[in-house]
mmCIF file of C-alpha atoms in Angstrom:
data_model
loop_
_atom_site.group_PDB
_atom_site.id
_atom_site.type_symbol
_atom_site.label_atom_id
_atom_site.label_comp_id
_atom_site.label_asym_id
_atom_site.label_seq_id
_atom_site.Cartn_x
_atom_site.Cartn_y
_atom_site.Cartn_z
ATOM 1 C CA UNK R 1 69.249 -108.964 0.367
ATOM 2 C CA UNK R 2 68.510 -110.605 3.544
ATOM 3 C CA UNK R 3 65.870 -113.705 3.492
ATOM 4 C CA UNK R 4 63.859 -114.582 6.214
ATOM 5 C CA UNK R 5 62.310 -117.931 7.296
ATOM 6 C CA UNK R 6 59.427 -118.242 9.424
ATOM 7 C CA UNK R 7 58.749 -121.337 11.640
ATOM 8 C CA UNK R 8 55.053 -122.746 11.526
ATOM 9 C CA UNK R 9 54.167 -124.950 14.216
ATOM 10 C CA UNK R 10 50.272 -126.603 12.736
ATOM 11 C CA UNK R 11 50.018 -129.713 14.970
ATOM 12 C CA UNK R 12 46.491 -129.669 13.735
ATOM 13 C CA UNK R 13 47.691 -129.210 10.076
ATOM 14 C CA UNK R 14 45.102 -127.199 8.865
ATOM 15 C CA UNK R 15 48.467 -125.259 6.489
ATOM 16 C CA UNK R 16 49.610 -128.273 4.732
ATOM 17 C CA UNK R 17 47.371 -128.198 2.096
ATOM 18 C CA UNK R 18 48.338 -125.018 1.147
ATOM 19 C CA UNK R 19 52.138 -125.246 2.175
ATOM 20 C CA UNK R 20 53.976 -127.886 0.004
ATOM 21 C CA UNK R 21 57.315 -129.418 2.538
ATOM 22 C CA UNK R 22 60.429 -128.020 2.228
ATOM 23 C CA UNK R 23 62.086 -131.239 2.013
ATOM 24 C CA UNK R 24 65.749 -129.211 2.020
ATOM 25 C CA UNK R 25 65.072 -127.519 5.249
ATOM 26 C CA UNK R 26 63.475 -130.493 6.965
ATOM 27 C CA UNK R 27 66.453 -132.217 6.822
ATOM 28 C CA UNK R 28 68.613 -129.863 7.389
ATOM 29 C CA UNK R 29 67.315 -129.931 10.459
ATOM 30 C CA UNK R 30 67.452 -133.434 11.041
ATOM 31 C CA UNK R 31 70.828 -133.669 10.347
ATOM 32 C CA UNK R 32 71.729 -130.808 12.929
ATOM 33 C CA UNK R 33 69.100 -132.383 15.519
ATOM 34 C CA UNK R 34 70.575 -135.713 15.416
ATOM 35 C CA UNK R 35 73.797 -134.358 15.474
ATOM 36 C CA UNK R 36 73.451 -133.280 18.878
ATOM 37 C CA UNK R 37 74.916 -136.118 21.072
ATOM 38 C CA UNK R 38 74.553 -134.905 24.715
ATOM 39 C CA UNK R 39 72.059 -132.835 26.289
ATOM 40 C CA UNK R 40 74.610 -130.662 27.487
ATOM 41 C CA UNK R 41 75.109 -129.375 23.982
ATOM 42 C CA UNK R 42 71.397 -128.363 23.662
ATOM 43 C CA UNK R 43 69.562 -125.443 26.036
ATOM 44 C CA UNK R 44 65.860 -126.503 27.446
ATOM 45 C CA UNK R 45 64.495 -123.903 25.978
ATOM 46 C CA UNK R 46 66.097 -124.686 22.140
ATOM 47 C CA UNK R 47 65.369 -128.353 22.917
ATOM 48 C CA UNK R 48 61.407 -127.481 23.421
ATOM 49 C CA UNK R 49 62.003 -125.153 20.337
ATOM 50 C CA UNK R 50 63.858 -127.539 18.127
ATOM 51 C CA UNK R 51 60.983 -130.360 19.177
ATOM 52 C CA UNK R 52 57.703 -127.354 17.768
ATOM 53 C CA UNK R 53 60.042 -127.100 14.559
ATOM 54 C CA UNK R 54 60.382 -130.834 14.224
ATOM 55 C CA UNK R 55 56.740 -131.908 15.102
ATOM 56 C CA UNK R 56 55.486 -128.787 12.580
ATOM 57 C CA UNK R 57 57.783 -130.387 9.441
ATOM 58 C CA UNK R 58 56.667 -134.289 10.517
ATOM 59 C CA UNK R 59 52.328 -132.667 10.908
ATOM 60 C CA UNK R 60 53.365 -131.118 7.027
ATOM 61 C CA UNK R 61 55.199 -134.577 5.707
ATOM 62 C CA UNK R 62 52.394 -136.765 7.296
ATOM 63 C CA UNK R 63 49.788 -134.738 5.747
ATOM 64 C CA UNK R 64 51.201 -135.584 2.283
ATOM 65 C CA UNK R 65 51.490 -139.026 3.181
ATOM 66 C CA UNK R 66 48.242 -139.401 3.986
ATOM 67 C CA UNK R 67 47.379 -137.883 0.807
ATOM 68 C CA UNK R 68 48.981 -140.170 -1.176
ATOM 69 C CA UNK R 69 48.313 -143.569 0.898
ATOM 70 C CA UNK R 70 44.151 -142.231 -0.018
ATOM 71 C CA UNK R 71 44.805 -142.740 -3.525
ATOM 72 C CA UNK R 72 45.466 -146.232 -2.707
ATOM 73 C CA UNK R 73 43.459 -149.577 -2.535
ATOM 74 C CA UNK R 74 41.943 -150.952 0.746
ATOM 75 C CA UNK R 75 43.979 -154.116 -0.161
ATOM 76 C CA UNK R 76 47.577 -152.548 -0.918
ATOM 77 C CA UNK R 77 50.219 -153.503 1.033
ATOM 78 C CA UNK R 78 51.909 -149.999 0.424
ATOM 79 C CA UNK R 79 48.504 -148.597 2.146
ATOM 80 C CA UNK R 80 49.113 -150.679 5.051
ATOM 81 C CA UNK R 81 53.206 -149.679 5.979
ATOM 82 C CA UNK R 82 51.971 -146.220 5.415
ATOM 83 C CA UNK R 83 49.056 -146.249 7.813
ATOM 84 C CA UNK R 84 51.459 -147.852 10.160
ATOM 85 C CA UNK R 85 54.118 -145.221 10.029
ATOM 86 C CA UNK R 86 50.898 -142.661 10.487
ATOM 87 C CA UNK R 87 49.730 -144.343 13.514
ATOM 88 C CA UNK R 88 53.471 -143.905 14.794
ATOM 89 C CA UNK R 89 53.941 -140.375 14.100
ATOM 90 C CA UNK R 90 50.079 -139.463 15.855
ATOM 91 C CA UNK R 91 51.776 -141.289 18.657
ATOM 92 C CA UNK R 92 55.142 -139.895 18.890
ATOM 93 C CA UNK R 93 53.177 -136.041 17.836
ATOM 94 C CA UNK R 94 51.272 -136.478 20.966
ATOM 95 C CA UNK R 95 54.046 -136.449 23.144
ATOM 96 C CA UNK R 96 55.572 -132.968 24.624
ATOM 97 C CA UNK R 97 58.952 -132.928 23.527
ATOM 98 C CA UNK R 98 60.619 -132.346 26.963
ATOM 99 C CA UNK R 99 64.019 -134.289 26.014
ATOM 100 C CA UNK R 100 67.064 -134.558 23.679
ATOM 101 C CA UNK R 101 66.287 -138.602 23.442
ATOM 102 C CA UNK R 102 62.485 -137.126 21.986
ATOM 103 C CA UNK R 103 64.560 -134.147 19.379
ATOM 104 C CA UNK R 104 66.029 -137.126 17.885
ATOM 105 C CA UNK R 105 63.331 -139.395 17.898
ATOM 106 C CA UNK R 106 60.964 -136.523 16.099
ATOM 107 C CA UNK R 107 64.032 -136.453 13.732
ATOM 108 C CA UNK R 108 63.883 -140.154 12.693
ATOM 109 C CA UNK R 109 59.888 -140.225 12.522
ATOM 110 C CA UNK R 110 60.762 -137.154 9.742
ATOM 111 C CA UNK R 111 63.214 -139.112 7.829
ATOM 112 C CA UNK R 112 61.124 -142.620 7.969
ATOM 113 C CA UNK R 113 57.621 -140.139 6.793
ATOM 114 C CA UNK R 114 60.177 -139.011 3.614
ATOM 115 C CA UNK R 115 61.146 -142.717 3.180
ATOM 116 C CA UNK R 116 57.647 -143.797 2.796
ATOM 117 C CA UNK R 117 56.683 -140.552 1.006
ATOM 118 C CA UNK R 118 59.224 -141.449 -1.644
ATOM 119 C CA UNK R 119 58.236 -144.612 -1.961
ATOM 120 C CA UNK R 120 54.492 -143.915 -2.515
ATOM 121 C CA UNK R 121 55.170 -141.323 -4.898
ATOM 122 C CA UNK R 122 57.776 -143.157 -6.856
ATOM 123 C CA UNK R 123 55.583 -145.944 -7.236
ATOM 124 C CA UNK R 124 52.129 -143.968 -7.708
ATOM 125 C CA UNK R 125 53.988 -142.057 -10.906
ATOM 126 C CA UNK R 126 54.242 -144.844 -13.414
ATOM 127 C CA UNK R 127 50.664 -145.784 -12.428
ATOM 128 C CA UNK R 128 49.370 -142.016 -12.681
ATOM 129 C CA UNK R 129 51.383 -141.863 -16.491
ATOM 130 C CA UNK R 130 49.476 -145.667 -17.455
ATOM 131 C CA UNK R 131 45.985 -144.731 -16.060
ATOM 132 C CA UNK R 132 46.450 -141.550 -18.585
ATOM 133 C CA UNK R 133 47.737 -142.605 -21.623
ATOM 134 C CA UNK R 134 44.931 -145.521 -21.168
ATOM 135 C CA UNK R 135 42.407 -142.653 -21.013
ATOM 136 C CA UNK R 136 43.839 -140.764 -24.129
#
Protein backbone atom coordinates (compact mmCIF):
# COMPACT_ATOMS: atom_id res chain seq x y z
CA UNK A 1 0.00 0.00 0.00
CA UNK A 2 1.40 3.18 -1.14
CA UNK A 3 0.43 6.52 0.97
CA UNK A 4 0.30 9.72 -0.43
CA UNK A 5 0.81 13.22 1.09
CA UNK A 6 -0.51 16.25 -0.32
CA UNK A 7 1.09 19.73 0.25
CA UNK A 8 -1.42 22.64 1.17
CA UNK A 9 -0.13 25.97 0.77
CA UNK A 10 -3.30 28.38 2.83
CA UNK A 11 -1.34 31.63 3.41
CA UNK A 12 -4.76 32.95 4.12
CA UNK A 13 -5.53 29.95 6.44
CA UNK A 14 -8.95 29.57 5.79
CA UNK A 15 -7.98 25.14 6.25
CA UNK A 16 -6.63 25.30 9.66
CA UNK A 17 -9.62 25.09 11.39
CA UNK A 18 -10.47 22.10 9.88
CA UNK A 19 -6.84 20.61 9.46
CA UNK A 20 -5.25 19.92 12.93
CA UNK A 21 -0.85 20.31 12.34
CA UNK A 22 1.02 17.51 11.70
CA UNK A 23 3.52 18.35 14.18
CA UNK A 24 5.73 15.03 12.90
CA UNK A 25 5.90 16.21 9.39
CA UNK A 26 6.49 19.86 10.19
CA UNK A 27 9.53 19.09 11.62
CA UNK A 28 10.62 16.75 9.65
CA UNK A 29 10.91 19.25 7.46
CA UNK A 30 12.63 21.58 9.52
CA UNK A 31 15.18 19.39 10.31
CA UNK A 32 15.91 18.60 6.50
CA UNK A 33 15.49 22.50 5.66
CA UNK A 34 17.94 23.57 8.13
CA UNK A 35 20.07 20.94 7.27
CA UNK A 36 20.83 22.39 4.08
CA UNK A 37 24.07 24.46 4.57
CA UNK A 38 24.86 25.97 1.11
CA UNK A 39 22.70 27.05 -1.56
CA UNK A 40 24.45 24.95 -3.84
CA UNK A 41 22.85 21.94 -2.23
CA UNK A 42 19.30 23.30 -2.86
CA UNK A 43 17.69 23.94 -6.67
CA UNK A 44 15.69 27.50 -7.08
CA UNK A 45 12.93 25.92 -7.91
CA UNK A 46 12.89 23.32 -4.57
CA UNK A 47 14.06 26.37 -2.58
CA UNK A 48 10.71 28.42 -3.71
CA UNK A 49 8.96 24.97 -3.13
CA UNK A 50 10.46 24.09 0.19
CA UNK A 51 9.66 28.02 1.31
CA UNK A 52 5.21 27.33 0.07
CA UNK A 53 5.64 24.04 2.27
CA UNK A 54 7.22 25.89 5.14
CA UNK A 55 5.05 29.12 5.13
CA UNK A 56 1.73 26.58 4.68
CA UNK A 57 2.88 24.46 8.13
CA UNK A 58 3.95 28.04 10.06
CA UNK A 59 -0.05 29.79 8.47
CA UNK A 60 -1.48 26.11 10.18
CA UNK A 61 0.79 26.38 13.62
CA UNK A 62 0.04 30.19 13.91
CA UNK A 63 -3.53 29.62 13.49
CA UNK A 64 -3.54 27.38 16.60
CA UNK A 65 -1.58 29.77 18.39
CA UNK A 66 -3.74 32.32 17.95
CA UNK A 67 -6.40 30.14 19.11
CA UNK A 68 -5.06 29.48 22.19
CA UNK A 69 -3.39 33.05 23.07
CA UNK A 70 -7.70 34.14 22.62
CA UNK A 71 -8.47 32.12 25.50
CA UNK A 72 -6.22 34.28 27.39
CA UNK A 73 -6.49 37.53 29.54
CA UNK A 74 -5.78 41.05 28.11
CA UNK A 75 -3.28 41.26 31.06
CA UNK A 76 -1.28 37.82 30.64
CA UNK A 77 2.08 37.95 30.03
CA UNK A 78 1.84 34.54 28.07
CA UNK A 79 -0.74 36.63 25.72
CA UNK A 80 1.81 39.14 25.15
CA UNK A 81 5.16 36.69 23.95
CA UNK A 82 2.56 35.03 21.87
CA UNK A 83 1.23 38.07 20.07
CA UNK A 84 4.82 38.94 19.62
CA UNK A 85 5.91 35.76 17.97
CA UNK A 86 2.49 36.35 15.72
CA UNK A 87 3.49 39.71 14.70
CA UNK A 88 6.92 38.00 13.64
CA UNK A 89 5.63 35.24 11.67
CA UNK A 90 2.88 37.90 9.63
CA UNK A 91 6.18 39.57 8.99
CA UNK A 92 8.48 36.92 7.98
CA UNK A 93 4.93 35.17 5.94
CA UNK A 94 4.89 38.28 3.95
CA UNK A 95 8.07 37.87 2.49
CA UNK A 96 8.60 35.73 -0.95
CA UNK A 97 10.87 33.14 -0.06
CA UNK A 98 13.48 33.75 -2.84
CA UNK A 99 16.60 32.41 -0.67
CA UNK A 100 18.18 29.51 1.30
CA UNK A 101 19.02 32.24 4.28
CA UNK A 102 14.72 32.75 4.13
CA UNK A 103 14.13 28.32 3.97
CA UNK A 104 15.85 28.42 7.18
CA UNK A 105 14.53 31.34 8.66
CA UNK A 106 10.72 29.99 7.83
CA UNK A 107 12.17 26.86 9.58
CA UNK A 108 13.04 28.58 12.91
CA UNK A 109 9.74 30.83 12.93
CA UNK A 110 8.06 26.95 12.78
CA UNK A 111 10.00 25.63 15.62
CA UNK A 112 9.72 29.01 17.89
CA UNK A 113 5.40 28.90 16.85
CA UNK A 114 5.68 24.98 18.42
CA UNK A 115 7.72 26.39 21.37
CA UNK A 116 5.12 28.85 22.26
CA UNK A 117 2.31 26.47 21.22
CA UNK A 118 3.59 24.06 23.83
CA UNK A 119 3.88 26.34 26.24
CA UNK A 120 0.32 27.78 25.99
CA UNK A 121 -1.16 24.52 25.89
CA UNK A 122 0.83 23.02 28.68
CA UNK A 123 -0.03 25.74 30.82
CA UNK A 124 -3.82 26.29 29.63
CA UNK A 125 -4.42 22.30 30.63
CA UNK A 126 -4.21 22.42 34.38
CA UNK A 127 -6.34 25.59 34.20
CA UNK A 128 -8.96 23.95 31.68
CA UNK A 129 -9.02 20.58 34.36
CA UNK A 130 -9.51 23.41 37.64
CA UNK A 131 -12.12 25.65 35.86
CA UNK A 132 -14.06 22.08 35.44
CA UNK A 133 -13.91 20.27 38.39
CA UNK A 134 -14.87 23.89 40.00
CA UNK A 135 -17.97 23.72 37.77
CA UNK A 136 -18.88 20.03 38.72
Amino acid sequence: MTRTHHVLYDPEGRLTAELPPDRAVHEQVVRTALAWSSPLDVPADDVAAIGHLLAGAAWVVAEEVRRCTGRLPENDGRRLFAELILQEADGRLSQPCTSLNRVHNRARLIRALYERLDRLQSTAAPADEAAAAASS
